[in-house]
PDB file of C-alpha atoms in Angstrom:
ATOM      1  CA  UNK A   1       8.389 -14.112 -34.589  1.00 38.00           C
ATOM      2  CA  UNK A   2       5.671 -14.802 -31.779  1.00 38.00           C
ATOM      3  CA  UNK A   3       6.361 -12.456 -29.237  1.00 45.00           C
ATOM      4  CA  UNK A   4       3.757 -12.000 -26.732  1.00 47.00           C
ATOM      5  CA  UNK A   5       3.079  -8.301 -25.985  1.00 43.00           C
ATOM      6  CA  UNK A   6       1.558  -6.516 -23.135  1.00 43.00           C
ATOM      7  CA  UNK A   7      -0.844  -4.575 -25.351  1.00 40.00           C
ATOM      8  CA  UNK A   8      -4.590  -4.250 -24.053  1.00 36.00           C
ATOM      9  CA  UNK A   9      -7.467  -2.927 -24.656  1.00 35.00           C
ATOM     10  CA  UNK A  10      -7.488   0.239 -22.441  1.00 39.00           C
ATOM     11  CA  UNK A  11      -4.171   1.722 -24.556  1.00 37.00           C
ATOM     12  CA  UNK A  12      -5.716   0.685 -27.831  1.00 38.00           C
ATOM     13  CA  UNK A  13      -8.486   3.351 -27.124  1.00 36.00           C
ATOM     14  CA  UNK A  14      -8.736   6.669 -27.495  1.00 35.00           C
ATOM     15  CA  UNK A  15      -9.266   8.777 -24.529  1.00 37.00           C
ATOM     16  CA  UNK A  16      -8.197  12.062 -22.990  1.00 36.00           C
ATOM     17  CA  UNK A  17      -8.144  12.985 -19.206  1.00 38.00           C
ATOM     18  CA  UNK A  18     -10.248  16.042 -17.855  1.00 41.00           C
ATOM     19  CA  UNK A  19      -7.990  17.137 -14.995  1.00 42.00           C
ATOM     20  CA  UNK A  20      -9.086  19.944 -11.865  1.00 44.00           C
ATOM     21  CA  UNK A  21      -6.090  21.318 -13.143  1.00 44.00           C
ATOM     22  CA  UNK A  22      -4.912  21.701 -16.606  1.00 41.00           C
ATOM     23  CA  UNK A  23      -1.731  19.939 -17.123  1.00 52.00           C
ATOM     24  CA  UNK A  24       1.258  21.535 -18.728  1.00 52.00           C
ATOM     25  CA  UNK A  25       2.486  19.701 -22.114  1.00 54.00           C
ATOM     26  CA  UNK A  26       5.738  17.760 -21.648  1.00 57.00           C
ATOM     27  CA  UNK A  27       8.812  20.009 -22.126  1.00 58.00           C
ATOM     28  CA  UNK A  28      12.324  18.492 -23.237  1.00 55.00           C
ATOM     29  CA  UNK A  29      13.167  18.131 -19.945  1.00 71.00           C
ATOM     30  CA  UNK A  30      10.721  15.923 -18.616  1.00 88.00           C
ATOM     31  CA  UNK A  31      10.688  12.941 -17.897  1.00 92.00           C
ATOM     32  CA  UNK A  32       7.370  11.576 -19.934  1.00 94.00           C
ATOM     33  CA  UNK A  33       9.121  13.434 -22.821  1.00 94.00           C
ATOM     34  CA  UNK A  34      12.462  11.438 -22.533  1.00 94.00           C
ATOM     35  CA  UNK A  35      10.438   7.719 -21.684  1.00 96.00           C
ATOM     36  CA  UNK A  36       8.137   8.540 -25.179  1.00 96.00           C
ATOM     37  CA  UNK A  37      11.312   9.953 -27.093  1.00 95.00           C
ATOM     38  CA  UNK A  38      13.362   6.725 -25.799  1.00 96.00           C
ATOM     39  CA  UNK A  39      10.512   4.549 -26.907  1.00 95.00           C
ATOM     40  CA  UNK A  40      10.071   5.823 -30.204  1.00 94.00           C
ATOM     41  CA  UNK A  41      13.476   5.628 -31.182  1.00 95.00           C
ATOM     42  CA  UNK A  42      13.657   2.249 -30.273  1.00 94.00           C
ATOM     43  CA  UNK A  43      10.675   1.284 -32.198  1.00 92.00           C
ATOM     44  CA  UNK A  44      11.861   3.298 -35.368  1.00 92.00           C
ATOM     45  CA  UNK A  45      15.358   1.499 -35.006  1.00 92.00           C
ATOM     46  CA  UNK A  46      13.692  -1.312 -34.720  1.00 89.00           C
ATOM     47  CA  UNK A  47      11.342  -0.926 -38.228  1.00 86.00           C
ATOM     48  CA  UNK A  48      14.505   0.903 -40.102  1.00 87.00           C
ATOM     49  CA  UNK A  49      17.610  -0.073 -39.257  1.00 80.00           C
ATOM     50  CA  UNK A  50      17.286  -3.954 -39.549  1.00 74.00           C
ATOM     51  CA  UNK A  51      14.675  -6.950 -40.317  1.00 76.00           C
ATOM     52  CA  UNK A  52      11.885  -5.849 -38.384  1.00 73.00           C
ATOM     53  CA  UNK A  53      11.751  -7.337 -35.034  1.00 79.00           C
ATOM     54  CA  UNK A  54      15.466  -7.175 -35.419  1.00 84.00           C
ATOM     55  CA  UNK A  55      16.149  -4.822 -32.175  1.00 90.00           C
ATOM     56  CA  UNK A  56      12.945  -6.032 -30.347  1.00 88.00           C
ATOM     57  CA  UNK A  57      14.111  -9.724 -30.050  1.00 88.00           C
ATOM     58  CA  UNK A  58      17.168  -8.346 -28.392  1.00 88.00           C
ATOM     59  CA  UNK A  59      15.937  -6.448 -25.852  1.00 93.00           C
ATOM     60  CA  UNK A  60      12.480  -8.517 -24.880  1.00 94.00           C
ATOM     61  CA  UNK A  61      13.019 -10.771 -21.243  1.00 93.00           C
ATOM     62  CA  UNK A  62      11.619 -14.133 -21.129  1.00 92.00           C
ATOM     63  CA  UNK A  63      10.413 -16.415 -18.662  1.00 90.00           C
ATOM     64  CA  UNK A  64      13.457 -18.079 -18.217  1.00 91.00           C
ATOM     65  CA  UNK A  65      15.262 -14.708 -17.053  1.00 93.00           C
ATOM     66  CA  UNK A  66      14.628 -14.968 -13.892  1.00 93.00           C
ATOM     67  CA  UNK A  67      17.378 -17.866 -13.508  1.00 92.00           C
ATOM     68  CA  UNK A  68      19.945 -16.393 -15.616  1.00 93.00           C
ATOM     69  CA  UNK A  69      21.409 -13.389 -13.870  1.00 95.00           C
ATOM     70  CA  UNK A  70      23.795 -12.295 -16.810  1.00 96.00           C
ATOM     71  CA  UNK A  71      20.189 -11.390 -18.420  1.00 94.00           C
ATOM     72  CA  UNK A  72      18.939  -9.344 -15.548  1.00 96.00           C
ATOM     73  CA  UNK A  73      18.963  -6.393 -17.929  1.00 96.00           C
ATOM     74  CA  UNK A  74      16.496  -7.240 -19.920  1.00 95.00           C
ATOM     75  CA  UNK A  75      14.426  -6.969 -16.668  1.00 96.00           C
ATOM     76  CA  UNK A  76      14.487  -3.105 -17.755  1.00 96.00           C
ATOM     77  CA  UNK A  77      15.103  -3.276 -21.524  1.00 95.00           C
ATOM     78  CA  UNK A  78      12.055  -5.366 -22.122  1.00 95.00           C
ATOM     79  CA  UNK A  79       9.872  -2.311 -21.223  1.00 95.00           C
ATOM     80  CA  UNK A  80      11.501  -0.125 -23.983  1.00 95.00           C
ATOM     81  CA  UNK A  81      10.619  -2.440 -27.022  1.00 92.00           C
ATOM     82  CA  UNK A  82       6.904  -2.963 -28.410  1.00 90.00           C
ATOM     83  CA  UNK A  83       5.703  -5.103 -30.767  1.00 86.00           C
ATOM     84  CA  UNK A  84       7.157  -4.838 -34.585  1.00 83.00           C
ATOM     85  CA  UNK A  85       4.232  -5.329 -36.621  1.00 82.00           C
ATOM     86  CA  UNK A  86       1.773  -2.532 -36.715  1.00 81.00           C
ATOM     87  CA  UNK A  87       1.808   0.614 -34.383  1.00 82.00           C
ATOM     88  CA  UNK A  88      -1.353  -0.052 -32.147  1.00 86.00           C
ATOM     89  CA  UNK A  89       0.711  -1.341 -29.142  1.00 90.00           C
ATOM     90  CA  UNK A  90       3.490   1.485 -29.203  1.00 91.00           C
ATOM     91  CA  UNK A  91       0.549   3.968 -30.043  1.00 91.00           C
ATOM     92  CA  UNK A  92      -1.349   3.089 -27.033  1.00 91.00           C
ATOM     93  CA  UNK A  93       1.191   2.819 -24.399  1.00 93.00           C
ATOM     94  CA  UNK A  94       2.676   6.181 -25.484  1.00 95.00           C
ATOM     95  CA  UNK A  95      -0.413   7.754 -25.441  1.00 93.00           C
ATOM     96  CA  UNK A  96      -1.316   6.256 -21.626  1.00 93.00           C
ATOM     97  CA  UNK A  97       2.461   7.603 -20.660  1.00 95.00           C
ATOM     98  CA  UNK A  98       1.742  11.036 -22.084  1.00 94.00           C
ATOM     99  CA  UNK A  99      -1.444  11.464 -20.140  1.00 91.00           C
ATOM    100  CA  UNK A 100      -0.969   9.928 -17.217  1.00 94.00           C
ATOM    101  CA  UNK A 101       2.671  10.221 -16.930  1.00 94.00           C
ATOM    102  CA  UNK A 102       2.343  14.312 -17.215  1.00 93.00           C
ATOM    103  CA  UNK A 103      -0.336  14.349 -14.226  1.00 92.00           C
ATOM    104  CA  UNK A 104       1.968  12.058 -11.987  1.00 94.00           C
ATOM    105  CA  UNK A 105       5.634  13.532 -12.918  1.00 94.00           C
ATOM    106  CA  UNK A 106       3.883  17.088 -12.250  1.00 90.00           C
ATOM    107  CA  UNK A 107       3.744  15.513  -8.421  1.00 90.00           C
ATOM    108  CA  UNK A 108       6.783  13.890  -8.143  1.00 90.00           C
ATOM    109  CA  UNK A 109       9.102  15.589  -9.881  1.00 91.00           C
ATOM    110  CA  UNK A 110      11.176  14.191 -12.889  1.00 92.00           C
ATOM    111  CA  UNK A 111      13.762  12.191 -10.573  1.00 92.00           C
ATOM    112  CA  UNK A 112      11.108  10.386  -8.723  1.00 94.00           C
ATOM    113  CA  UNK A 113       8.837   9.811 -11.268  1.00 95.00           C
ATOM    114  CA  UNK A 114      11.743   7.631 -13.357  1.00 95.00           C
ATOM    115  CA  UNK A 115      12.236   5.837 -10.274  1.00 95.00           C
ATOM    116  CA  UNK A 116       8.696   4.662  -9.976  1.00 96.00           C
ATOM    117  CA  UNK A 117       8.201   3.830 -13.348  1.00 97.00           C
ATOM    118  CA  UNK A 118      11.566   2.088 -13.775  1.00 96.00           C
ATOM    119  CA  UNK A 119      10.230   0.198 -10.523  1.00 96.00           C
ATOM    120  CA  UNK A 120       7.250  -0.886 -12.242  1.00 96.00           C
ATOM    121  CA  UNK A 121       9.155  -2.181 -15.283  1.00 97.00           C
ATOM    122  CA  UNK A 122      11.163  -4.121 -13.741  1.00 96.00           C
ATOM    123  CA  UNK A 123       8.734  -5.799 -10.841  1.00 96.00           C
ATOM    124  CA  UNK A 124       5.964  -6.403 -13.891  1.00 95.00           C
ATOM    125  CA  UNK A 125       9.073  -8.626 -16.053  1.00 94.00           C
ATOM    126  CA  UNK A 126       9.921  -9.952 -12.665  1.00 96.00           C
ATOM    127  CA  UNK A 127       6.203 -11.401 -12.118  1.00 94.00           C
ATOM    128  CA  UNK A 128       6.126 -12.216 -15.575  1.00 92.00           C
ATOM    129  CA  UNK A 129       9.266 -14.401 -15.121  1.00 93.00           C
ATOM    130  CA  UNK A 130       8.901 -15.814 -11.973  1.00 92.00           C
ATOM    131  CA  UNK A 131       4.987 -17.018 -12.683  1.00 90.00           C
ATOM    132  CA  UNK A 132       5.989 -18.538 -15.977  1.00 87.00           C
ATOM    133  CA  UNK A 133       8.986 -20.408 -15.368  1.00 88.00           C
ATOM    134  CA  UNK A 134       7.397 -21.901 -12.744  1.00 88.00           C
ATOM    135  CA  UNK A 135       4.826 -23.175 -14.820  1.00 82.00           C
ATOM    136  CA  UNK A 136       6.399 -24.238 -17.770  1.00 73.00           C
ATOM    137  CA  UNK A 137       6.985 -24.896 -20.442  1.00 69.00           C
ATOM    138  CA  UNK A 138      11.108 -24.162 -19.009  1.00 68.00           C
ATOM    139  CA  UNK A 139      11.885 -26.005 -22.337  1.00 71.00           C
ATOM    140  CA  UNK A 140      10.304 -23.160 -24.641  1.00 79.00           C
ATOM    141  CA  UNK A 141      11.128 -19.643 -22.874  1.00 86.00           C
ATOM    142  CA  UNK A 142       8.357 -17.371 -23.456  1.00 88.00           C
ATOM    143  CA  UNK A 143       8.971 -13.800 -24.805  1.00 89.00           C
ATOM    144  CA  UNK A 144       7.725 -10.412 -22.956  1.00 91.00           C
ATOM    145  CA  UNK A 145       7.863  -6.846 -24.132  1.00 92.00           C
ATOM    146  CA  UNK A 146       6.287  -3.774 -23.748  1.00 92.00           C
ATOM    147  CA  UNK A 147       5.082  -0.886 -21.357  1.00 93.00           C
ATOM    148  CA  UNK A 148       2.271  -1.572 -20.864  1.00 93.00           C
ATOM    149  CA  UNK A 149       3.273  -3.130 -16.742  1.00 94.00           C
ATOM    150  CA  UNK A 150       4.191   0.295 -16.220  1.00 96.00           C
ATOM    151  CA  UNK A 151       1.560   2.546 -17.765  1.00 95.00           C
ATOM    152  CA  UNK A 152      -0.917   0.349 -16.190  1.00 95.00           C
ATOM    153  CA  UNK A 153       1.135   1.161 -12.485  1.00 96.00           C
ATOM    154  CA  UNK A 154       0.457   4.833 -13.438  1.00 97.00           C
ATOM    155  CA  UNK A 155      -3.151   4.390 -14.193  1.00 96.00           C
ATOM    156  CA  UNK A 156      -3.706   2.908 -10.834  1.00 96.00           C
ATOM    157  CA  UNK A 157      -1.962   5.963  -9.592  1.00 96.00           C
ATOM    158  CA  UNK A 158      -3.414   8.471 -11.122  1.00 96.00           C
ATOM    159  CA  UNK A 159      -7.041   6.673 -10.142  1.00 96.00           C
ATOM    160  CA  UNK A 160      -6.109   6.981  -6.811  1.00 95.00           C
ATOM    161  CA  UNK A 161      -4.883  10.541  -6.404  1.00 93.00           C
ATOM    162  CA  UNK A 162      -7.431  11.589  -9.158  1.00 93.00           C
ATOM    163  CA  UNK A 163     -10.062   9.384  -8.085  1.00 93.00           C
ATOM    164  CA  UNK A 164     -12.949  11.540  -9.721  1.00 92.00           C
ATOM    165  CA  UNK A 165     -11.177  13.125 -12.883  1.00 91.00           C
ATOM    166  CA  UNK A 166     -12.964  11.964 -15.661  1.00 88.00           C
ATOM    167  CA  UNK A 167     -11.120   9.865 -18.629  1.00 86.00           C
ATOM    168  CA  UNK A 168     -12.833  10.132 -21.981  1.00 84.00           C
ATOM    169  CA  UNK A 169     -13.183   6.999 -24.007  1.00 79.00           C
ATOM    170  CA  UNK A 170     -12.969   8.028 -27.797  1.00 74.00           C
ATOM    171  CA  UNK A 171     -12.677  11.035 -26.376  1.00 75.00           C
ATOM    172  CA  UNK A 172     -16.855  11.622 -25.870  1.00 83.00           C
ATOM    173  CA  UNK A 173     -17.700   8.814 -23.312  1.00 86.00           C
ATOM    174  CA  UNK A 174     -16.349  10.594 -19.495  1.00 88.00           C
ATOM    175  CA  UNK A 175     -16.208   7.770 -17.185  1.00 90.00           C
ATOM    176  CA  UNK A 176     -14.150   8.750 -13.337  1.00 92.00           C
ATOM    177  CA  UNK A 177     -10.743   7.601 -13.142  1.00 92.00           C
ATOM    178  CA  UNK A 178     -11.619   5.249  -9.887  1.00 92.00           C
ATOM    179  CA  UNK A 179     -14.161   3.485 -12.652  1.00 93.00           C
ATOM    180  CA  UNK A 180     -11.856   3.059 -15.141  1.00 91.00           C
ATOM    181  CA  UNK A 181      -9.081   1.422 -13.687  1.00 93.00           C
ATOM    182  CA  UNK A 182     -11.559  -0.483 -10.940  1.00 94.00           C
ATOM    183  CA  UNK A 183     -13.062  -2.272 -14.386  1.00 91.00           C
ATOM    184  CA  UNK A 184      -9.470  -3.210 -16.107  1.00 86.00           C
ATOM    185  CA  UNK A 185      -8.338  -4.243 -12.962  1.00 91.00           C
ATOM    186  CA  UNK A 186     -11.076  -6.686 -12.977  1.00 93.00           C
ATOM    187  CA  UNK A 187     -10.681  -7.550 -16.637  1.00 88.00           C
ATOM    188  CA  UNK A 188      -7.366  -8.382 -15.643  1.00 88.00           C
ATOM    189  CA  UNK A 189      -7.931 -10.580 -12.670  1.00 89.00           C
ATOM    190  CA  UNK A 190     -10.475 -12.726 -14.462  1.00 86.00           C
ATOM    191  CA  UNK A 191      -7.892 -12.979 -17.867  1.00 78.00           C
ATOM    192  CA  UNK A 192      -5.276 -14.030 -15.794  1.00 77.00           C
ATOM    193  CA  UNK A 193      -5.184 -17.419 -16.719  1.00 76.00           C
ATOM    194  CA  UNK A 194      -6.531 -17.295 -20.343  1.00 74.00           C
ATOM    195  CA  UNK A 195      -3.920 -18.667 -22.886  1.00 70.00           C
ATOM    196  CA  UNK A 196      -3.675 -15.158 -25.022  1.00 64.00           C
ATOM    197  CA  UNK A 197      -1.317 -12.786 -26.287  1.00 67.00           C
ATOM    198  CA  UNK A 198      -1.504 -10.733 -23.507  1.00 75.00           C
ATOM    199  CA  UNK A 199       0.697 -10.478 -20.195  1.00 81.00           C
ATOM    200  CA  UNK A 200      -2.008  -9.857 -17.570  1.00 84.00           C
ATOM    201  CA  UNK A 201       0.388 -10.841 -14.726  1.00 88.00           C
ATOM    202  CA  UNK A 202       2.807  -7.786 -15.730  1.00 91.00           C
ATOM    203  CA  UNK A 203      -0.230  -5.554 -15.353  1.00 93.00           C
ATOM    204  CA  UNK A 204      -1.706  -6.917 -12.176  1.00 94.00           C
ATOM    205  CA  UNK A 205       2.054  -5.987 -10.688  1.00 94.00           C
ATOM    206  CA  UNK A 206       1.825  -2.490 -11.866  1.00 94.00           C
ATOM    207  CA  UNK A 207      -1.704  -2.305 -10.795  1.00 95.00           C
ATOM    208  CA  UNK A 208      -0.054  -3.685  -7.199  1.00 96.00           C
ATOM    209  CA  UNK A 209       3.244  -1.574  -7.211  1.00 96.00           C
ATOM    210  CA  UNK A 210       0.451   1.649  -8.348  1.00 96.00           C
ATOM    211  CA  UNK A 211      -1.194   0.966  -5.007  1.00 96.00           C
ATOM    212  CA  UNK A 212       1.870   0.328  -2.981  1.00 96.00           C
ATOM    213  CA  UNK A 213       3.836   3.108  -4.098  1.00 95.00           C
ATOM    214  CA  UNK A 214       0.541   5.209  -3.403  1.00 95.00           C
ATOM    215  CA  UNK A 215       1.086   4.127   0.365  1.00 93.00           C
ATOM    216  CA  UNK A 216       4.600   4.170   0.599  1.00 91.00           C
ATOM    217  CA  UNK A 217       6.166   6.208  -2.213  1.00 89.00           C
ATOM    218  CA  UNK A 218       8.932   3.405  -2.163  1.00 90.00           C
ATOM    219  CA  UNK A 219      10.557   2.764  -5.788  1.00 90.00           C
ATOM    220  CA  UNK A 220      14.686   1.539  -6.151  1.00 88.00           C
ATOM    221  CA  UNK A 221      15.324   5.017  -5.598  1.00 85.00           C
ATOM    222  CA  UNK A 222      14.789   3.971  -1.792  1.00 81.00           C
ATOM    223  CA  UNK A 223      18.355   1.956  -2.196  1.00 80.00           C
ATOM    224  CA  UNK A 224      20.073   4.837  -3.122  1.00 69.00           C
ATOM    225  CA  UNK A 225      22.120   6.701  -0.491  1.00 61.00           C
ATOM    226  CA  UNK A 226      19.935   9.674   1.336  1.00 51.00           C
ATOM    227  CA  UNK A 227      22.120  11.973  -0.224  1.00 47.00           C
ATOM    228  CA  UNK A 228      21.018  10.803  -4.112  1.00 47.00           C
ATOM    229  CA  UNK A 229      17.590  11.619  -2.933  1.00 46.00           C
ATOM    230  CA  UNK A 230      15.128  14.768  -2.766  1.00 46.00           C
ATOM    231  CA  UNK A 231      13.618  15.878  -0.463  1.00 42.00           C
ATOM    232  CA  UNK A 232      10.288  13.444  -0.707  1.00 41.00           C
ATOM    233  CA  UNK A 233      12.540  10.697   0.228  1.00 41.00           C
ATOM    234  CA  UNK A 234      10.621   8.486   2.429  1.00 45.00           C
ATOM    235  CA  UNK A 235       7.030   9.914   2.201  1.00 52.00           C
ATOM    236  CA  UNK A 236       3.941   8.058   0.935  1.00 56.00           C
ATOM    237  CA  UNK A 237       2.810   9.760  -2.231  1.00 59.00           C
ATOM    238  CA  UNK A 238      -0.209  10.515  -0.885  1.00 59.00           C
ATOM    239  CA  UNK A 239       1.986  12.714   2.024  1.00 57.00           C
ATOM    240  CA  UNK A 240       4.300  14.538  -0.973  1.00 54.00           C
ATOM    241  CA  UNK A 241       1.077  15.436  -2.450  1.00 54.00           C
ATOM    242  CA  UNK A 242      -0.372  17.343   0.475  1.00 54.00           C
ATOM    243  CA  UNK A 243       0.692  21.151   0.317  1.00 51.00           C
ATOM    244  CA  UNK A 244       1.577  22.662   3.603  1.00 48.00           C
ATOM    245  CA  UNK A 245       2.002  26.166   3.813  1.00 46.00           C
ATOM    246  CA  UNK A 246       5.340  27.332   4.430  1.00 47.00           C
ATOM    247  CA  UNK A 247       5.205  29.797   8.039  1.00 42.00           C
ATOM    248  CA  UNK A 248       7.807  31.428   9.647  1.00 45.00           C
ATOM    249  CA  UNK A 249       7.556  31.662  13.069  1.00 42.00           C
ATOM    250  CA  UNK A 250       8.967  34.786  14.948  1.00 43.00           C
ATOM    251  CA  UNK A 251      10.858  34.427  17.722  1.00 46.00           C
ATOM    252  CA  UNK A 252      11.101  37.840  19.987  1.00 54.00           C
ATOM    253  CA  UNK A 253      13.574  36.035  22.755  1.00 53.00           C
ATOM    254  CA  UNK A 254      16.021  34.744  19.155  1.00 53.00           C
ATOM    255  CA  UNK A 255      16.244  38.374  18.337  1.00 58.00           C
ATOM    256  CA  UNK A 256      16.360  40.301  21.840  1.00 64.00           C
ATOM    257  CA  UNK A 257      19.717  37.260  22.675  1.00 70.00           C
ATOM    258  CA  UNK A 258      21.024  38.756  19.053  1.00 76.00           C
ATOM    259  CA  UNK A 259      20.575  41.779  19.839  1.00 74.00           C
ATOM    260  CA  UNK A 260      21.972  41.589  23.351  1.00 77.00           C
ATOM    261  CA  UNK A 261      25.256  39.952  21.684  1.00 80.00           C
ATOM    262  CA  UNK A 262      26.137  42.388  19.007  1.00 82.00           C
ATOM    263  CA  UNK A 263      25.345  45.527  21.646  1.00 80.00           C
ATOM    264  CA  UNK A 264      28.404  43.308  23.843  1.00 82.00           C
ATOM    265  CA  UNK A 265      30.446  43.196  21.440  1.00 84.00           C
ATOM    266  CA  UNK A 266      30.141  47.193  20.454  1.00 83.00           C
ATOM    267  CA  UNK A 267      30.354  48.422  23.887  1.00 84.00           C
ATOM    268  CA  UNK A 268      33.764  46.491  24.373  1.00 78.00           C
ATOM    269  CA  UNK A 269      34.987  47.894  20.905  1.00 79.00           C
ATOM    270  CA  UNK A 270      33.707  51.588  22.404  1.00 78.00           C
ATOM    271  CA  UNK A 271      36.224  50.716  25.529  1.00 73.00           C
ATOM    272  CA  UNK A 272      38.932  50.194  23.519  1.00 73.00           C
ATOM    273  CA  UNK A 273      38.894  52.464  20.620  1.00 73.00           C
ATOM    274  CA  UNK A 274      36.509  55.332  21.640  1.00 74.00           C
ATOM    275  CA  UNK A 275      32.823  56.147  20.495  1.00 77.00           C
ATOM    276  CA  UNK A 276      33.925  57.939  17.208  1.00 76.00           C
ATOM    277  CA  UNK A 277      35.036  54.210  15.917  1.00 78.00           C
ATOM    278  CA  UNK A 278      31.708  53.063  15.609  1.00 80.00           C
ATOM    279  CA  UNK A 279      30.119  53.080  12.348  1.00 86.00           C
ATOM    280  CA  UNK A 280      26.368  53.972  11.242  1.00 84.00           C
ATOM    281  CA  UNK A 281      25.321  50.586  11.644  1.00 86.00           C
ATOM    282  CA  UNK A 282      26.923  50.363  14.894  1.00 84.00           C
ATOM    283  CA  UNK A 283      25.531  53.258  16.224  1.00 85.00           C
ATOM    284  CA  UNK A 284      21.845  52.245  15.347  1.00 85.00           C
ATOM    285  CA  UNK A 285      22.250  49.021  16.868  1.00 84.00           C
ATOM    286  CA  UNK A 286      23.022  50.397  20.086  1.00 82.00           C
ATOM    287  CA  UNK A 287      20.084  52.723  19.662  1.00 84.00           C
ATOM    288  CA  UNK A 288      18.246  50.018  19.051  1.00 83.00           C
ATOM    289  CA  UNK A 289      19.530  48.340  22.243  1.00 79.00           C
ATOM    290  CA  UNK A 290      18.978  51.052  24.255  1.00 80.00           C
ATOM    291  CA  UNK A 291      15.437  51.541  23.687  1.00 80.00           C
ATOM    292  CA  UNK A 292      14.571  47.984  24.167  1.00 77.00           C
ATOM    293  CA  UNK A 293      16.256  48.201  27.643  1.00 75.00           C
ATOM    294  CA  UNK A 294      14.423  51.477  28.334  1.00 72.00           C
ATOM    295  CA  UNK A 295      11.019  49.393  26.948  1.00 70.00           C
ATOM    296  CA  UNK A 296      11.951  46.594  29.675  1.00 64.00           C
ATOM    297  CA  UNK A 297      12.150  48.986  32.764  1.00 60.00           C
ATOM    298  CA  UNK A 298       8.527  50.593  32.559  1.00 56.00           C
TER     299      UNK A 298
END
């Protein structure tokens, strides 16, 4: 089975990021964890439960998808399934979610960070689709599968938050993050048209929906209902990653017009039911009361 996968060559080397900040290692909960355990399975399913390739061919999108809306999942399932001979292509996306995807979900919490990745699956098969049917062959509908749209969406994210964190290459060569993904992007644009193996459009959309969401912080999530959302609904990423620290402002007037009400209200309970009803509290409010008065008249 020819199926044309998004593998490249940035996931089929080994690197490791050097962030300001060490980042925590996925915990059960998160949502890298999930993606990579979701992946996986798929793949093993895929190798063990059938012919190989068996689960694959069902869930890949093709280039005539885009015209056949009763297919629209595969828009999303495509991402999920990798290549069924060999691990390289599995390997290296996996390995480009668990580094990068750590460093951005640590930002944007698990919620969001699904969102934008789901995003990027779906607008890389929608390039993918669109581009191809349009130019043909509509006769002989061309397979996609593979992560790879979406890790590369996260690189250009991470490059541009973490512009000067270094990436190591076999894990000796440190070369910034703005480098890194500058030079695929590039490899990228000039393979566009080659006749390979290799879905460059799919990663030029993630590389575009990286930089967008960068700007905007917009993902599907953005459809939802404000209620559905967190609190970073709306913001650029660049804006939800910019700590502010939290001040609370005092307000003497807020307190003195509390103040003033509860005394009220004690001095009419006094008229009706005598001093001795008041309790400790009580009293010490009006204390309180009365001294500020006193403090007011000198």
């Amino acid at each position: 089975m020819n199926l044309r996968s998004h593998g490249m060559s940035l996931y089929d080397r080994d690197y490791v990021r050097d962030t300001q900040q060490p980042q925590p290692l996925p915990t059960p909960k998160s949502a890298v964890a999930v993606l990579i355990t979701i992946n996986v399975i798929v793949f093993l399913l895929d190798q063990l439960a059938g012919p190989t390739g068996w689960l694959a061919s069902y869930l890949v999108a093709f280039s005539t998808t885009i015209v056949q809306p009763w297919d629209w999942w595969r828009f999303v399932t495509y991402g999920f399934a990798h290549a069924p001979i060999g691990f390289g292509h599995i390997f290296g996306n996996m390995i480009g979610l668990f580094f990068f995807g750590r460093a951005i979900e640590g930002v944007l919490g698990p919620k969001r960070f699904v969102g934008f990745y789901l995003t990027a699956v779906v607008l890389g098969g929608l390039a993918f689709s669109v581009r191809h049917y349009l130019m043909g062959p509509r006769e002989l509908p061309i397979p996609m599968l593979g992560a790879s749209g979406a890790i590369f969406a996260l690189v250009i994210l991470f490059a541009l938050k973490f512009p000067h964190n270094k990436i190591y290459l076999w894990f000796t060569v440190p070369v910034p993050a703005w480098l890194l993904a500058s030079a695929y992007l590039l490899i990228e644009l000039t393979a566009l048209n080659r006749h390979d193996s290799v879905a460059h459009d799919v990663h030029i959309a993630g590389a575009i929906y990286g930089f967008v969401f960068f700007k905007t912080g917009w993902s599907f999530l953005s459809l939802a209902p404000s209620s559905l959302l967190d609190s970073f609904s709306g913001k650029s990423f660049s804006a939800m990653t910019t700590r502010r620290p939290k001040v609370k402002l005092y307000d003497p007037e807020a307190r003195d017009s509390k103040l003033d009400k509860e005394a009220d209200r004690i001095l009419d309970k006094v008229h009706r039911e005598g001093a001795d009803s008041l309790t400790a509290k009580e009293r010490r409010i009006l204390e309180d009361y009365s001294r500020r008065m006193q403090q007011k008249r000198r």
